[in-house]
PDB file of C-alpha atoms and ligand atoms in Angstrom:
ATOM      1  CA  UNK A   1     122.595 110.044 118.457  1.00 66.00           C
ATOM      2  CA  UNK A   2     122.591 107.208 120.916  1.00 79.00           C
ATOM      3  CA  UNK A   3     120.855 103.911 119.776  1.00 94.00           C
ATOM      4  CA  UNK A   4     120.295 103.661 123.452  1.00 97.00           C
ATOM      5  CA  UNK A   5     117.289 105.807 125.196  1.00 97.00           C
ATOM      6  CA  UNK A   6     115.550 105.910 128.905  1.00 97.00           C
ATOM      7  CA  UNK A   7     111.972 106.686 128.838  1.00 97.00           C
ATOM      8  CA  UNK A   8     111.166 106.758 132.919  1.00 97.00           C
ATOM      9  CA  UNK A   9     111.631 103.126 133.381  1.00 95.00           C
ATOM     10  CA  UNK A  10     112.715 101.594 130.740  1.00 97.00           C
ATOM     11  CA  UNK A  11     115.506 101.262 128.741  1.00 97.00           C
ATOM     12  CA  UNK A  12     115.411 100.934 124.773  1.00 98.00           C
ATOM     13  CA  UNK A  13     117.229 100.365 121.754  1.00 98.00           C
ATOM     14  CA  UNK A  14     117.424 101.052 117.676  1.00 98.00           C
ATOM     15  CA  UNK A  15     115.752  98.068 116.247  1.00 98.00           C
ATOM     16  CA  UNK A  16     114.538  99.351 112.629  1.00 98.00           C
ATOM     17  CA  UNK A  17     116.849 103.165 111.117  1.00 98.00           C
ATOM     18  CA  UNK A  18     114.896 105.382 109.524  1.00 98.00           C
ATOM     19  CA  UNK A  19     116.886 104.742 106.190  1.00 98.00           C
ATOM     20  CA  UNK A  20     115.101 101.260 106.504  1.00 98.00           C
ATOM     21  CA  UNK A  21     111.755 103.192 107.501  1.00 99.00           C
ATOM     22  CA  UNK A  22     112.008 104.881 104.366  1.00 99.00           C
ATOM     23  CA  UNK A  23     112.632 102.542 102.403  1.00 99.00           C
ATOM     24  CA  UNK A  24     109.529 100.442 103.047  1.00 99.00           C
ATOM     25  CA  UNK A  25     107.332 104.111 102.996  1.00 99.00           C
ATOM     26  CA  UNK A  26     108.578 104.714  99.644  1.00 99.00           C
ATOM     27  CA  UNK A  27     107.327 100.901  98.636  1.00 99.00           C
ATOM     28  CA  UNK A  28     103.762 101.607 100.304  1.00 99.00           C
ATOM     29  CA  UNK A  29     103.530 104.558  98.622  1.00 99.00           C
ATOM     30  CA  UNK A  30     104.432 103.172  95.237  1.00 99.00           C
ATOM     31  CA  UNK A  31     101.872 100.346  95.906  1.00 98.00           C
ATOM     32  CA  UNK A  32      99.033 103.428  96.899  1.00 99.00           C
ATOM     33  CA  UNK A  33      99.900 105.164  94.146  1.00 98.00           C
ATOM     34  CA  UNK A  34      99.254 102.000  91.652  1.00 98.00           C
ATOM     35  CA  UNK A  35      95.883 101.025  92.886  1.00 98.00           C
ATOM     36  CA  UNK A  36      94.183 104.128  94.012  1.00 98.00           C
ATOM     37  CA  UNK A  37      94.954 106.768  91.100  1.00 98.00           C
ATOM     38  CA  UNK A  38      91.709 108.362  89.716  1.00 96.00           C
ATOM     39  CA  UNK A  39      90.308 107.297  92.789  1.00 98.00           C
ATOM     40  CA  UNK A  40      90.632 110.933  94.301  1.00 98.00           C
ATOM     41  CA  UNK A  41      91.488 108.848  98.115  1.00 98.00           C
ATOM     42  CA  UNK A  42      90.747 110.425 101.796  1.00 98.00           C
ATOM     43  CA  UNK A  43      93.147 109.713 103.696  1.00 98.00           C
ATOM     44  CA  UNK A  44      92.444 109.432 107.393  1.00 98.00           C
ATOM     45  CA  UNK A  45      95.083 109.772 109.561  1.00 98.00           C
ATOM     46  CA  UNK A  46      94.641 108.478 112.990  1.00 97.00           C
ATOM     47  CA  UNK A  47      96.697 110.644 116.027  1.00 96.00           C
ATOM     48  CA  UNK A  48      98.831 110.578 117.613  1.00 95.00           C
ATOM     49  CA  UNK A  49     100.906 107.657 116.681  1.00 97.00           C
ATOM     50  CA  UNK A  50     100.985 108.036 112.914  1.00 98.00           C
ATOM     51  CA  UNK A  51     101.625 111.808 111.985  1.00 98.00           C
ATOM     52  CA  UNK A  52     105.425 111.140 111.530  1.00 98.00           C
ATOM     53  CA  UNK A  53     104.428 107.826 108.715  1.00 99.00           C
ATOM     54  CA  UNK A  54     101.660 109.759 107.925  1.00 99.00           C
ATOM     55  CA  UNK A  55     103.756 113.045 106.883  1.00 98.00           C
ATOM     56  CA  UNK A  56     106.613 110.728 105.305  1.00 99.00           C
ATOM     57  CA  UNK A  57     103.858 108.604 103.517  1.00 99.00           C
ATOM     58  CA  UNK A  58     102.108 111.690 101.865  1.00 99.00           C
ATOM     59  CA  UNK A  59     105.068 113.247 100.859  1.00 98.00           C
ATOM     60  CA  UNK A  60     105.429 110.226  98.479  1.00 99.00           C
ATOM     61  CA  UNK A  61     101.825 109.958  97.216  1.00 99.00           C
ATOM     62  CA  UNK A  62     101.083 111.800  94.258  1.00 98.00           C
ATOM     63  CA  UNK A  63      98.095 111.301  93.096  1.00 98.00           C
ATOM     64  CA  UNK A  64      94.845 113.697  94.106  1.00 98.00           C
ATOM     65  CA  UNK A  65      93.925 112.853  97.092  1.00 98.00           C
ATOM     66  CA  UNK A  66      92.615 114.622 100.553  1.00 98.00           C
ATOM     67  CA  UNK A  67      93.727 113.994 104.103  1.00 98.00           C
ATOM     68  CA  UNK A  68      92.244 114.547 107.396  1.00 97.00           C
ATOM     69  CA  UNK A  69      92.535 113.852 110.749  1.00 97.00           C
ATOM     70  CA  UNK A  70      90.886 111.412 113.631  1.00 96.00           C
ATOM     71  CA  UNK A  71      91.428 110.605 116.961  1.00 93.00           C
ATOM     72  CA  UNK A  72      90.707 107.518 118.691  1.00 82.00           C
ATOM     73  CA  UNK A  73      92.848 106.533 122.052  1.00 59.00           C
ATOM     74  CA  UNK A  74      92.960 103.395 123.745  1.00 54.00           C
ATOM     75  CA  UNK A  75      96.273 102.583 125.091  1.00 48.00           C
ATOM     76  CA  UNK A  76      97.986 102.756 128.229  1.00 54.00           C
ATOM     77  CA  UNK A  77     101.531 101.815 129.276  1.00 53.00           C
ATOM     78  CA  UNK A  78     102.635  99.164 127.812  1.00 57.00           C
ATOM     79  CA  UNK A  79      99.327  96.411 127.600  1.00 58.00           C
ATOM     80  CA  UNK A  80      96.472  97.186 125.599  1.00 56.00           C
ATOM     81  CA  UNK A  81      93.604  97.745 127.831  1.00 53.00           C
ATOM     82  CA  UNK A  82      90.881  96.626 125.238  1.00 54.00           C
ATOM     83  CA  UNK A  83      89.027  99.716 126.312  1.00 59.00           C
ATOM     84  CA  UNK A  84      88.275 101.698 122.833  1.00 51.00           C
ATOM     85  CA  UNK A  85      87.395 105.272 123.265  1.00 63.00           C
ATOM     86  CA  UNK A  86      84.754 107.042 120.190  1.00 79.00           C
ATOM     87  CA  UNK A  87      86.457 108.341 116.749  1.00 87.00           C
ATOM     88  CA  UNK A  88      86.847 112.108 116.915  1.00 87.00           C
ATOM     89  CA  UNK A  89      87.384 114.510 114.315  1.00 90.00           C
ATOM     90  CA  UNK A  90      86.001 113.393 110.964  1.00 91.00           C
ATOM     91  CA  UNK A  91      84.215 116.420 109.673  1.00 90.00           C
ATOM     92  CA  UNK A  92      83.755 114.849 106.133  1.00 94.00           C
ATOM     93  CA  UNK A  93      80.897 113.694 104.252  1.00 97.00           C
ATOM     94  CA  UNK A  94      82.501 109.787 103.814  1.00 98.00           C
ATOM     95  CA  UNK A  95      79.891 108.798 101.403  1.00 98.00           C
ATOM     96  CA  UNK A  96      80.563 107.410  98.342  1.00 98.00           C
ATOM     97  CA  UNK A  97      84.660 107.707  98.914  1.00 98.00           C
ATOM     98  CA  UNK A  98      87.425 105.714  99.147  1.00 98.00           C
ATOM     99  CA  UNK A  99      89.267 106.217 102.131  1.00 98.00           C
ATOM    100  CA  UNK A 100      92.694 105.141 103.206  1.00 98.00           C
ATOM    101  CA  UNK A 101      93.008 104.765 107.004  1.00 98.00           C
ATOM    102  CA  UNK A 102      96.808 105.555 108.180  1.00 98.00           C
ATOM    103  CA  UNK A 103      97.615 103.988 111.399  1.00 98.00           C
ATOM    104  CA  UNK A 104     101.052 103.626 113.225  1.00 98.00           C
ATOM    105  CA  UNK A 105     100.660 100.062 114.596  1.00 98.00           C
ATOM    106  CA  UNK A 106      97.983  96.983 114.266  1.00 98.00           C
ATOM    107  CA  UNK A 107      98.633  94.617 117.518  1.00 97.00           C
ATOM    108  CA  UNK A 108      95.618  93.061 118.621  1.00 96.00           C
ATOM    109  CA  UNK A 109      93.810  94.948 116.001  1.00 96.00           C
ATOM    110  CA  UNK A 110      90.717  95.468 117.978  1.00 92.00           C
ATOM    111  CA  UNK A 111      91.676  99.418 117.773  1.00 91.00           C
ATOM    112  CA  UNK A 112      91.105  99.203 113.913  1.00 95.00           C
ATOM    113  CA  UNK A 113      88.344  97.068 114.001  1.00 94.00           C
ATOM    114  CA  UNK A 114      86.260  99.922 115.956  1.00 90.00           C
ATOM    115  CA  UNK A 115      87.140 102.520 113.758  1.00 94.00           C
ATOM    116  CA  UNK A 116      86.459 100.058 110.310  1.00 96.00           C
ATOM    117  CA  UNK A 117      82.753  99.483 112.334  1.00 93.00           C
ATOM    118  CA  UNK A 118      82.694 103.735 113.131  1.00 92.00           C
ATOM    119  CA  UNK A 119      83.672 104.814 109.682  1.00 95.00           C
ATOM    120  CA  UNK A 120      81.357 101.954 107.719  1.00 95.00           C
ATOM    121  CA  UNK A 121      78.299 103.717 109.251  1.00 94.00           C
ATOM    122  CA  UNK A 122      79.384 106.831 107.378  1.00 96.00           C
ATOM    123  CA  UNK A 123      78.965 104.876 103.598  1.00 98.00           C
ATOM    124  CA  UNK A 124      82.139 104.943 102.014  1.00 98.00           C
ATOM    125  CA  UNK A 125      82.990 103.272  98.966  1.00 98.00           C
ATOM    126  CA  UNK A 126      85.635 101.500 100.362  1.00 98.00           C
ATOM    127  CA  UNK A 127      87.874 101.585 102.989  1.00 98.00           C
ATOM    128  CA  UNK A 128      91.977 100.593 103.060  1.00 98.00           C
ATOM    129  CA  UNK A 129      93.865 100.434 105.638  1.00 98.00           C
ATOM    130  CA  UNK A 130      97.825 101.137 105.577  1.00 98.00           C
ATOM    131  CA  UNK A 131      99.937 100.618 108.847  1.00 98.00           C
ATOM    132  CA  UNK A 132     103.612 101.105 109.276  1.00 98.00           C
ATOM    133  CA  UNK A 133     103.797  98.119 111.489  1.00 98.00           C
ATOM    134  CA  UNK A 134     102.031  94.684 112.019  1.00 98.00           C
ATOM    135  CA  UNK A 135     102.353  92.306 114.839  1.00 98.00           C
ATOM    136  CA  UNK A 136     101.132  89.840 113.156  1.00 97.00           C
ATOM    137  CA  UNK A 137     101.384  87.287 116.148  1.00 97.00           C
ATOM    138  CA  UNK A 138      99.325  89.254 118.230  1.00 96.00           C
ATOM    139  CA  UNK A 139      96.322  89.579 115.845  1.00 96.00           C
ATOM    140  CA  UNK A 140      93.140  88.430 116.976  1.00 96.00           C
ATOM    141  CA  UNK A 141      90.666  89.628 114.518  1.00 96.00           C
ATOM    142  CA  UNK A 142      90.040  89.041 110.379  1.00 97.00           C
ATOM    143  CA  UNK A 143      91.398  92.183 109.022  1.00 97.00           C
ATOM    144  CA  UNK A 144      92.420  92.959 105.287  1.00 97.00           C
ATOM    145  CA  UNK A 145      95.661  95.066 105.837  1.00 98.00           C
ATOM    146  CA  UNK A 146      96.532  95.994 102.785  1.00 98.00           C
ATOM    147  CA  UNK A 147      99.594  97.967 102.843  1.00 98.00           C
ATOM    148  CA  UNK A 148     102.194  96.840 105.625  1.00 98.00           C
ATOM    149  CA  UNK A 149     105.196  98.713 105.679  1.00 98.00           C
ATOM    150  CA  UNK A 150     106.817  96.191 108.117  1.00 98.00           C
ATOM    151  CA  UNK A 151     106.058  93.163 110.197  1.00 98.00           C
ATOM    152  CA  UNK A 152     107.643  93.504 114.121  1.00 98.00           C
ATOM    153  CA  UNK A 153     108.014  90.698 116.857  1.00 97.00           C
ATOM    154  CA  UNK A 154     105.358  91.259 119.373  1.00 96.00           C
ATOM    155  CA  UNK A 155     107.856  93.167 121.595  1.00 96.00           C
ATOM    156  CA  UNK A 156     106.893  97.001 122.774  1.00 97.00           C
ATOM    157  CA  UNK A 157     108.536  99.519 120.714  1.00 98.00           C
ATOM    158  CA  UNK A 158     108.624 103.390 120.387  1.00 98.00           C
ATOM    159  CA  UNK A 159     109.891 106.037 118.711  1.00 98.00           C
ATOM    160  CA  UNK A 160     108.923 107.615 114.944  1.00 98.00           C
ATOM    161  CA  UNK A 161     105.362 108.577 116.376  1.00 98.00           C
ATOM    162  CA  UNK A 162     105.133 105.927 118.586  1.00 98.00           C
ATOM    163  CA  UNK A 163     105.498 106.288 122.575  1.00 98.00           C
ATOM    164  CA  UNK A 164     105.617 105.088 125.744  1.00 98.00           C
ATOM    165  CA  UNK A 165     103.373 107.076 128.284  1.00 97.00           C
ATOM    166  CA  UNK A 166     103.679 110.398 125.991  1.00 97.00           C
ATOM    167  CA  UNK A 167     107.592 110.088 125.479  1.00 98.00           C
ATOM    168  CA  UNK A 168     109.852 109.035 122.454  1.00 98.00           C
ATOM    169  CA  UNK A 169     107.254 109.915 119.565  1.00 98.00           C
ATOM    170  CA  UNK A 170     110.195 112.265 118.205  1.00 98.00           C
ATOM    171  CA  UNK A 171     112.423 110.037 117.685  1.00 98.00           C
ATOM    172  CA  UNK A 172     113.793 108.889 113.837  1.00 98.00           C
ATOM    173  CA  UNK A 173     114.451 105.300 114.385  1.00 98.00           C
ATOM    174  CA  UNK A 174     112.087 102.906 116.132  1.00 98.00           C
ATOM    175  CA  UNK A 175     112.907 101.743 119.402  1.00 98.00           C
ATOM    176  CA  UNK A 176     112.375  98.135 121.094  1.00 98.00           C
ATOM    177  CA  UNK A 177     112.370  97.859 124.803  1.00 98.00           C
ATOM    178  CA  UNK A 178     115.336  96.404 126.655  1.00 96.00           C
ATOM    179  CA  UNK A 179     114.407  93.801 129.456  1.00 78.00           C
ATOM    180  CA  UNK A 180     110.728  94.262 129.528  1.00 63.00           C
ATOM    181  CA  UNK A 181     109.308  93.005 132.704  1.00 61.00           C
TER     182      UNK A 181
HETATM  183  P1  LIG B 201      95.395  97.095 119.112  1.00 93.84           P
HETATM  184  O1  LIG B 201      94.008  97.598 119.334  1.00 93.84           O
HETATM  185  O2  LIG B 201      95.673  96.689 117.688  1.00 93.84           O
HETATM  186  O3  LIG B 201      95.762  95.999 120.090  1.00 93.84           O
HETATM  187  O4  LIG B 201      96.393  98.260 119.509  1.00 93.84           O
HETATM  188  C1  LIG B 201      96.638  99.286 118.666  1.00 93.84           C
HETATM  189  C2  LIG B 201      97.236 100.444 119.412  1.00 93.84           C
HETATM  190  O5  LIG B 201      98.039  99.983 120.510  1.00 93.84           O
HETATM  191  C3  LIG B 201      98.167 101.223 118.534  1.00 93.84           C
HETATM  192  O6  LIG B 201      97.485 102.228 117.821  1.00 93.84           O
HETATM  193  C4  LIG B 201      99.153 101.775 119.541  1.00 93.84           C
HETATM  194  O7  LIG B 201      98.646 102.973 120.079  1.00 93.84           O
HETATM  195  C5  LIG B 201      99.207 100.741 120.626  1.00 93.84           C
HETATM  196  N1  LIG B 201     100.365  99.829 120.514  1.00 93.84           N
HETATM  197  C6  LIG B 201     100.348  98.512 120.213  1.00 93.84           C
HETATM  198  N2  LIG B 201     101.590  98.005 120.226  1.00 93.84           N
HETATM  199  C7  LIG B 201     102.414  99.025 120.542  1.00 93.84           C
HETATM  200  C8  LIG B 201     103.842  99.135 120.706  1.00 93.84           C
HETATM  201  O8  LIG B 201     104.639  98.190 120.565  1.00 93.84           O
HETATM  202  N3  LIG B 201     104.311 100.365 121.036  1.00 93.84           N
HETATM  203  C9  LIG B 201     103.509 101.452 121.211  1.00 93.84           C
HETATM  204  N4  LIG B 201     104.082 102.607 121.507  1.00 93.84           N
HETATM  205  N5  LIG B 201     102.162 101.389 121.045  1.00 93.84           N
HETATM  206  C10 LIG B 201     101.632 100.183 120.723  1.00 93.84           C
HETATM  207 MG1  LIG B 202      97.578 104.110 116.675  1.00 93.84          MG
END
């Protein structure tokens, strides 16, 4: 495998293995698996972005739990537009539990504050949030992110879920852009 890759434009290259990927999954999950037993967790998996963390994260949790699936797009190209479609997909009763949300990146954060505001009006218990990646330069609002797998430099990467305009979410390694313009 190269640890260069052309998506139309632009030009990118391995910044974080998977072996290193892993390694931080397999601390999150530890971490989830500590504070949330007998807590019987719903964990909400936001698409696109985070099924690959999300499949590699559950495979490691092992207490009960449930998982589901939501949509909520708002990205295009490589700036965030600030434009925050409506969650999709949650056809569970949220009252009373404690959910996990699984996301694949927190920039501005404005994307997860939405969905904390959508899913609060459905009465949970409580509501965690675990992200395989933090910019933590570019956040902007007062979030508690509790599980982190790692922090990133604000630069645009892909790969491991993530993409750029559809392409490179099947990639194993993540992928930071080469002389972004
Ligand atoms: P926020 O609302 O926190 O600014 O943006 C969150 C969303 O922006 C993420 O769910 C993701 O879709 C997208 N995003 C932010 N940074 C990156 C990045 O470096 N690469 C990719 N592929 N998407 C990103
Ligand atoms: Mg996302």
């Amino acid at each position: 495998m190269s640890n260069i890759i052309q998506l139309k434009d632009k030009r990118f290259a391995v910044s974080i293995p998977e072996a290193d990927i892993l390694r931080q999954v397999d601390r999150v999950a530890a971490e989830i698996n500590r504070d949330l037993k007998d807590k019987n967790p719903l964990f909400l998996s936001v698409l696109n972005g985070s099924f690959m963390f999300t499949a590699d994260l559950m495979k490691r949790i092992s207490i009960p739990c449930e998982i589901s699936f939501v949509k909520l797009a708002s990205y295009q190209g490589l700036a965030s537009t600030g434009k925050v479609k409506e969650v999709i997909g949650i056809n569970e009763d949220l009252t009373g539990r404690t959910i996990v949300v699984v996301e694949d990146i927190v920039d501005t954060g404005h994307t997860m504050q939405r969905l904390l505001e959508s899913l609060g009006t459905r009465r949970p218990k409580e509501i965690h949030i675990a992200t395989l990646l933090l910019k933590p330069d570019k956040l902007q609002v007062d979030l508690d992110i509790e599980y982190v797998a790692m922090q990133i430099p604000n630069d645009f990467i892909v790969g491991y879920g993530l993409d750029y305009d559809g392409l490179g979410r099947n990639y194993k390694d993540i992928y930071t852009v080469i002389d972004a313009d």
